[in-house]
Short mmCIF file of C-alpha atoms and ligand atoms in Angstrom, two decimals:
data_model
loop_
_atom_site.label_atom_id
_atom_site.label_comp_id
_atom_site.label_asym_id
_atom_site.label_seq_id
_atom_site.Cartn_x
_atom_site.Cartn_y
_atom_site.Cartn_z
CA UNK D 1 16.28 6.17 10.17
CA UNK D 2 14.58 3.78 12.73
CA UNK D 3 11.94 3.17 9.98
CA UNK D 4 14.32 1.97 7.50
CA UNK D 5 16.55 -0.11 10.09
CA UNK D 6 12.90 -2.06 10.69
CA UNK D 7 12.47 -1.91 6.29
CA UNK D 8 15.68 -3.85 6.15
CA UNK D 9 15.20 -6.32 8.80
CA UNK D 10 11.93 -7.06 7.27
CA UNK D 11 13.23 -7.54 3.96
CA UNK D 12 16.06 -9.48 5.63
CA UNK D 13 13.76 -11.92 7.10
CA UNK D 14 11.56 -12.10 3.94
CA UNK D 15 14.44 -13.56 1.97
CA UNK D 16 15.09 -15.91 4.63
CA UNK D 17 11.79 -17.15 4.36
CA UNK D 18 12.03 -17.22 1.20
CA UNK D 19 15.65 -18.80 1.06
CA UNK D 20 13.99 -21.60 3.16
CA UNK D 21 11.17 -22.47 1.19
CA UNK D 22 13.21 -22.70 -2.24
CA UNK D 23 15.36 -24.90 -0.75
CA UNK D 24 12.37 -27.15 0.54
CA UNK D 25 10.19 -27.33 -2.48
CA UNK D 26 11.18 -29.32 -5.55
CA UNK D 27 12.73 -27.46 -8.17
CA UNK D 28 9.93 -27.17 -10.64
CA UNK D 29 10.66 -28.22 -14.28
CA UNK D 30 12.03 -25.12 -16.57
CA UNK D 31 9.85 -26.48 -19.52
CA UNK D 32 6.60 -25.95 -17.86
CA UNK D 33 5.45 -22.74 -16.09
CA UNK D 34 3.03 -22.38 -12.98
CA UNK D 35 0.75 -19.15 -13.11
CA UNK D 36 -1.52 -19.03 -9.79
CA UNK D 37 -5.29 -17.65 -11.25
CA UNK D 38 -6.90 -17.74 -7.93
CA UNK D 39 -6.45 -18.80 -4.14
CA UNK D 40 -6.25 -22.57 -4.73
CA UNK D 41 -6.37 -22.59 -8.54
CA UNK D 42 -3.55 -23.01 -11.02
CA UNK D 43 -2.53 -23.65 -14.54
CA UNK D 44 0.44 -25.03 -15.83
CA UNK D 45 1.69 -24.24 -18.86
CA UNK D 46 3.78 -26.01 -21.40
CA UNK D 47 4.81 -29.10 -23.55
CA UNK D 48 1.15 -29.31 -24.79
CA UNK D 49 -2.35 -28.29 -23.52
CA UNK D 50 -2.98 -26.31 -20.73
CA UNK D 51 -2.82 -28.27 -17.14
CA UNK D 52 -5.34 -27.21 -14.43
CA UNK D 53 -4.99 -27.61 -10.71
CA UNK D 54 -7.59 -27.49 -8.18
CA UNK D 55 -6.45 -28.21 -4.55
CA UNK D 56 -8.84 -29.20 -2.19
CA UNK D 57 -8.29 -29.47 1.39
CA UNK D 58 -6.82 -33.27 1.26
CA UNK D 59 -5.99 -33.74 -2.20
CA UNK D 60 -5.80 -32.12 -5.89
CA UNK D 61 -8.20 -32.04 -8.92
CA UNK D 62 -6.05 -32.30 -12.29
CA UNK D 63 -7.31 -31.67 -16.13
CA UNK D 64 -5.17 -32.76 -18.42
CA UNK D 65 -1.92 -34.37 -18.60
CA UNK D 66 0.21 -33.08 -21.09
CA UNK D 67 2.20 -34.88 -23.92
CA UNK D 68 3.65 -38.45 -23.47
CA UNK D 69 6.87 -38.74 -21.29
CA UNK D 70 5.98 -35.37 -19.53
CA UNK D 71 4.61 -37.09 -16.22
CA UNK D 72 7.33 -36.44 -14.49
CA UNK D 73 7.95 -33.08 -15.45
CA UNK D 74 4.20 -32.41 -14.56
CA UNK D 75 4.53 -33.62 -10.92
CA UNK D 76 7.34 -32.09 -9.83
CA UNK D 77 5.61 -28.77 -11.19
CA UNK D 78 2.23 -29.66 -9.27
CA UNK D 79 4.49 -30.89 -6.17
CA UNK D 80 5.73 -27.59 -5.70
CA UNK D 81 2.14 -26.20 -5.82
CA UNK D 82 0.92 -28.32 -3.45
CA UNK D 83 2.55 -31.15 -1.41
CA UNK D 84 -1.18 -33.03 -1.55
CA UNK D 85 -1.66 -36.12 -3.31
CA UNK D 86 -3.53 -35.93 -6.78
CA UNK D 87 -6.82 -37.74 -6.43
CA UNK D 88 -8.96 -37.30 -9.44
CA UNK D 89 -7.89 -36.32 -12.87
CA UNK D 90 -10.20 -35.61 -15.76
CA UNK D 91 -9.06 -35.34 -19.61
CA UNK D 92 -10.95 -32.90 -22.04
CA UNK D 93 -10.23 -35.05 -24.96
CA UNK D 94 -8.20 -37.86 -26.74
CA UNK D 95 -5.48 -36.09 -28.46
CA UNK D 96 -1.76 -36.74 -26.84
CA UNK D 97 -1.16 -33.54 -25.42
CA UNK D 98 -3.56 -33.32 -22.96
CA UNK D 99 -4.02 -37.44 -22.67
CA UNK D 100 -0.46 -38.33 -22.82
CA UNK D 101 0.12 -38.89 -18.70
CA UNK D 102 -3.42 -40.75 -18.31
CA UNK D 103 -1.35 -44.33 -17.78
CA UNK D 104 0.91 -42.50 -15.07
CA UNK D 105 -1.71 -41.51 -12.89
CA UNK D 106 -3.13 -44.20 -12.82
CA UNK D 107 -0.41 -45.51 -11.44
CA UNK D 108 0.23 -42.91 -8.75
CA UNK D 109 -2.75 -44.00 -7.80
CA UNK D 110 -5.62 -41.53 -9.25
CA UNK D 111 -8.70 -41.98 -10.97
CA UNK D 112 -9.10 -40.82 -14.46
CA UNK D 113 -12.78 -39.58 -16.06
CA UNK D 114 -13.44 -39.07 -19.33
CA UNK D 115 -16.50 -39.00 -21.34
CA UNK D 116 -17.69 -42.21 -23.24
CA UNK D 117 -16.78 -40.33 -26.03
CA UNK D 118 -12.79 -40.47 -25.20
CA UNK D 119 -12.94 -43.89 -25.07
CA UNK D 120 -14.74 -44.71 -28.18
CA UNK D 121 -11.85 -42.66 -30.30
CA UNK D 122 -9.42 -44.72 -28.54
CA UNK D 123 -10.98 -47.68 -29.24
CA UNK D 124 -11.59 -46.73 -32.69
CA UNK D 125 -7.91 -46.41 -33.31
CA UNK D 126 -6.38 -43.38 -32.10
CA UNK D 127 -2.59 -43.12 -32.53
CA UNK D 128 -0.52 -40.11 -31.89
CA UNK D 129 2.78 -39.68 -33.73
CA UNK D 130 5.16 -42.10 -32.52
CA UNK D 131 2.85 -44.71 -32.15
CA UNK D 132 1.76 -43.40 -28.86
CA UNK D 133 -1.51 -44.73 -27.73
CA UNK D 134 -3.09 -42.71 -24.81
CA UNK D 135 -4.08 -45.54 -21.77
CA UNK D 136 -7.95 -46.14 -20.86
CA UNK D 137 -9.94 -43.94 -18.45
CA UNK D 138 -10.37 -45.55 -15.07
CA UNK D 139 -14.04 -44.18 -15.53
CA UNK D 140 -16.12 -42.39 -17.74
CA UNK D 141 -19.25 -40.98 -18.13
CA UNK D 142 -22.18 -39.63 -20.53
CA UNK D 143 -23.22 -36.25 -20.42
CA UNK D 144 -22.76 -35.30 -16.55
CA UNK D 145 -20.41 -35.93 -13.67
CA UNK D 146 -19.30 -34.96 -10.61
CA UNK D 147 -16.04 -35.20 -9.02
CA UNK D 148 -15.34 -33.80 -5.63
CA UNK D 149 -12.03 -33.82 -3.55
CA UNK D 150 -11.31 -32.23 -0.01
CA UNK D 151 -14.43 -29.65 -0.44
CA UNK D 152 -13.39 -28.60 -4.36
CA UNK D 153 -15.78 -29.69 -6.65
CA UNK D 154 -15.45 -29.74 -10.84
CA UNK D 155 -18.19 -30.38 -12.69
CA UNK D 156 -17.85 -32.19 -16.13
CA UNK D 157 -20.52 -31.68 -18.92
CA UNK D 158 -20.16 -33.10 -22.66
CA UNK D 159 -22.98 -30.97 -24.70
CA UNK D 160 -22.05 -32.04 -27.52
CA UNK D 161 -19.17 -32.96 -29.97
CA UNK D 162 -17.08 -30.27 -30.68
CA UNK D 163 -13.57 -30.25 -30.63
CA UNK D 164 -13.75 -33.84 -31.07
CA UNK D 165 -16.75 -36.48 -30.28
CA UNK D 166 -15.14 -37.01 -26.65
CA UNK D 167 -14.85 -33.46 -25.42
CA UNK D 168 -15.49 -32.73 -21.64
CA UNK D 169 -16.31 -29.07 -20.07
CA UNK D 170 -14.64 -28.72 -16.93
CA UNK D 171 -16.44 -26.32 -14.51
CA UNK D 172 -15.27 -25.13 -11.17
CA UNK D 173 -18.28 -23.36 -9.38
CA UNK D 174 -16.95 -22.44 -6.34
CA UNK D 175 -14.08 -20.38 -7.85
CA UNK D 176 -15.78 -19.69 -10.99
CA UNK D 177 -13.70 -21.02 -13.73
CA UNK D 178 -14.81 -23.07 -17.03
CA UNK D 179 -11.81 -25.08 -18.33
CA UNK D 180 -12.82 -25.46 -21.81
CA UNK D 181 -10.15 -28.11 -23.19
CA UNK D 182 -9.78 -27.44 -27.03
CA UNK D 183 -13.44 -26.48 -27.38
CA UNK D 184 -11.62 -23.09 -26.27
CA UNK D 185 -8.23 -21.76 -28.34
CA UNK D 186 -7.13 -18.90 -27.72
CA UNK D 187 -5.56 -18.85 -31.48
CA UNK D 188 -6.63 -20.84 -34.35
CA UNK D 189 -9.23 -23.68 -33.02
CA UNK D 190 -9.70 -26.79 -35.04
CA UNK D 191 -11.97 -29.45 -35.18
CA UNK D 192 -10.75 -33.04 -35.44
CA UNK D 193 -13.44 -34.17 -37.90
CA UNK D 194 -11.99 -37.58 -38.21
CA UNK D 195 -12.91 -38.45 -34.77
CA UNK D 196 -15.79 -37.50 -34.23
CA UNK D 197 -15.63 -33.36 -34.52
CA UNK D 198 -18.42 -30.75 -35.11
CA UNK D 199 -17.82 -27.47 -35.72
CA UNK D 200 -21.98 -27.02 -35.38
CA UNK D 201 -21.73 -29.06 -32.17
CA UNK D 202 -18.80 -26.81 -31.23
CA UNK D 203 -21.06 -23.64 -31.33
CA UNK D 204 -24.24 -24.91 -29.60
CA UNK D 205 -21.68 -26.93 -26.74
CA UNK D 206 -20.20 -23.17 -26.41
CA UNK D 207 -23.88 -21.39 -26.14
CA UNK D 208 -24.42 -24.25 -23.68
CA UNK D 209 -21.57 -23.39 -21.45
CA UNK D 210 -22.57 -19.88 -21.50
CA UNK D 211 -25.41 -20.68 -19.19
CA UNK D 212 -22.47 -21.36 -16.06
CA UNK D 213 -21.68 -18.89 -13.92
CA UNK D 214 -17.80 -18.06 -15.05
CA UNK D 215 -15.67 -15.48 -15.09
CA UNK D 216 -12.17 -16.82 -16.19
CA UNK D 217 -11.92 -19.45 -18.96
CA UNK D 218 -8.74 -22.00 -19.32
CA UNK D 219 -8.43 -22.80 -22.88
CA UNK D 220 -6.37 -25.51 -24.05
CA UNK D 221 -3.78 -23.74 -26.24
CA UNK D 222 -3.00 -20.25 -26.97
CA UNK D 223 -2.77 -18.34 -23.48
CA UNK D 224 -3.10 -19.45 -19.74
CA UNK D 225 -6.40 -17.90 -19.53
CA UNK D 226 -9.36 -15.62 -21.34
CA UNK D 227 -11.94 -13.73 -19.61
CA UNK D 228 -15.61 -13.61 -19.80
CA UNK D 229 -15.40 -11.04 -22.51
CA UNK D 230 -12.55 -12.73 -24.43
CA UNK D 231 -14.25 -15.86 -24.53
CA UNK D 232 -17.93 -14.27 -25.54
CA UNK D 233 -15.97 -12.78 -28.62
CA UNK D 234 -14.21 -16.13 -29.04
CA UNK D 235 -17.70 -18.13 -29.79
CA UNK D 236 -18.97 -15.09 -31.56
CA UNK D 237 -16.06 -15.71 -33.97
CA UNK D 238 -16.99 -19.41 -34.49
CA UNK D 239 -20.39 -18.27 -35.17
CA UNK D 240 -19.09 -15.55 -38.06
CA UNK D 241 -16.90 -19.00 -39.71
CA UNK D 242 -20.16 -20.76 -39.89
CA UNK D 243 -22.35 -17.87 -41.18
CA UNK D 244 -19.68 -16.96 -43.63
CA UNK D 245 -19.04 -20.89 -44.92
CA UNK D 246 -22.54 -21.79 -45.02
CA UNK D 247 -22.69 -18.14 -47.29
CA UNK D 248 -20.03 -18.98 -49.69
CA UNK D 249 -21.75 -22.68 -50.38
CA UNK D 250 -24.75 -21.25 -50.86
CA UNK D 251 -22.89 -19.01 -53.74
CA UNK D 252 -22.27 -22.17 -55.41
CA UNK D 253 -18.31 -22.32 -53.48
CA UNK D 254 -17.19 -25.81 -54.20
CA UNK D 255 -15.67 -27.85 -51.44
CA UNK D 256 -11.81 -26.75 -53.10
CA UNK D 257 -12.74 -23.06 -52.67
CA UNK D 258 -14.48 -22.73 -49.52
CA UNK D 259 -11.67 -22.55 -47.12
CA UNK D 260 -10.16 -19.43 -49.21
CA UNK D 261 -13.62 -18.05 -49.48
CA UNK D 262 -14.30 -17.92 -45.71
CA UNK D 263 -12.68 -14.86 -44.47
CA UNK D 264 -10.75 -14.60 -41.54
CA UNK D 265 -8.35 -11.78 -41.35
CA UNK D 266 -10.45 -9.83 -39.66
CA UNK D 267 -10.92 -12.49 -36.70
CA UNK D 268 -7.01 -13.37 -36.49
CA UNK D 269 -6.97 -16.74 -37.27
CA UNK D 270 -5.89 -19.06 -39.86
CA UNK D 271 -7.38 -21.95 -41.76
CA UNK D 272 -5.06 -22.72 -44.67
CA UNK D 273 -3.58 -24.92 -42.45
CA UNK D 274 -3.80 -29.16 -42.77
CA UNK D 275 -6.03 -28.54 -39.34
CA UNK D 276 -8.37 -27.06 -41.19
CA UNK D 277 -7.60 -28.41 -45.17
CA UNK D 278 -6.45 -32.14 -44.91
CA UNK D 279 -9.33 -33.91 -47.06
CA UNK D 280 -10.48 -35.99 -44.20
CA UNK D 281 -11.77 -32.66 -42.23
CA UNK D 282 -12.61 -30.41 -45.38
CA UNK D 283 -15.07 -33.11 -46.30
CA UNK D 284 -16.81 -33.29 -43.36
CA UNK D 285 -16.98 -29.58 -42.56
CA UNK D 286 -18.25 -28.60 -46.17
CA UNK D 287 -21.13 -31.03 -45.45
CA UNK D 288 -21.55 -30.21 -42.24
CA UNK D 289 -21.91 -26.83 -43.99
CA UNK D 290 -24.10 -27.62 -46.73
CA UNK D 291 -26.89 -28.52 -44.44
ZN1 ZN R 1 -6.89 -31.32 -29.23
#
């Protein structure tokens, strides 16, 4: 009896604490969800690529910045994880939904890296739908950085094109997590060939990567997070689509065929999609292939 009189008043206290926090923190945006993976690490999920969020002991890490017109929407959702301001934010790669909030940041007051690479497919052009054109990096950088805030420190490596000819590694060593941008998908990858893609530079910047010391991976689209093992099988897939393609074009597959004659069932994904079949991409990969 005595036991459960203290149970209640526990609980009872709990929700007041509770109560009193809600009512303190913002109300975080209902698009976008918050998953904490470890003491001080998050990812936020929602209206395009995965968001990470490091939070050092005087101000926040960031990688990527969701589509355009979701700053606000993204703040309020890091506000509530952390009242700190964000210092440093870092941006995998070009495409809108993870470089769509680089202006607003900027703003706030942060500095944005990217590799050289970002800012040459910007330069060279890049327009998401709606004319959107992401801003310009505050800094960038060529195959190595650093950026440190409060004690947290994420390292940034470009390997090699992949994804696109732009892509950054993001690599947390002191918590052990690789956030892999769109080098990692947890469905269907693509490569943007167009702007400066590999899907051979995509394997060995993978096999590179391998050499960190991680045990969770963030990749950009398709879940919140993969483990070691999930992400092992992951590159092991890409390296089955580039042992089967280079296969079928040595059977004499022309370029219209080889799509259909690389199989995939058995690896769940997809490519009779325009990510994968839009001429501008298909000729690149068969060559690519060919070689
Ligand atoms: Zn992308």
């Amino acid at each position: 009896m005595k036991k459960m009189l203290m149970g209640a008043v526990a609980t009872a206290a709990l929700m007041m604490t509770a109560g009193v926090a809600m009512a303190q923190a913002p109300a975080p945006s209902t698009a976008l969800t918050t998953h904490e993976i470890k003491p001080g690490f998050y990812v936020v999920e929602g209206n395009g690529g995965n968001t990470s969020v490091r939070v050092g002991k005087d101000g926040l890490i960031v990688v990527d910045t969701k589509n355009p017109g979701g700053h606000d929407d993204l703040v309020k959702s890091i506000k509530a994880i952390s009242p700190l301001p964000v210092k440093e934010v870092v941006i995998t790669h070009h495409h809108a939904d993870h470089a769509g909030g680089i202006g607003e940041f900027e703003k706030d007051g942060a500095t944005v890296t990217t590799n050289v690479g970002l800012k040459a497919q910007l330069d060279k052009g890049y327009t998401a739908a709606n004319n959107f054109k992401p801003s310009q990096p505050s800094k960038t950088y060529d195959k190595t950085a650093e950026v440190k805030v409060g004690g947290a420190s994420a390292k940034l490596y470009h390997f090699d094109p992949g994804h696109t000819g732009g892509d950054t590694l993001v690599y947390f060593p002191d918590v052990k997590i690789l956030a892999g941008g769109d080098e990692v998908n947890a469905g269907t990858p693509n490569i943007d060939f167009p702007f400066g893609g590999s899907l051979l530079g995509l394997q060995d910047s993978l096999a590179q990567a391998d050499k960190l010391d991680f045990d969770t991976v963030v990749p950009g689209h398709g879940a919140v997070t993969m483990t070691r093992a999930e992400y092992e099988a992951y590159r092991k897939k890409i390296d089955t689509v580039i042992a089967r393609g280079r296969a079928a074009i040595k059977a004499g597959t022309p370029k219209e065929g080889l799509l259909a004659a690389i199989k995939t069932d058995d690896l769940g994904w997809n490519l009779a999609t325009p990510q994968w079949n839009a001429p501008a991409r298909l000729d690149v990969l068969y060559a690519e292939l060919s070689k």
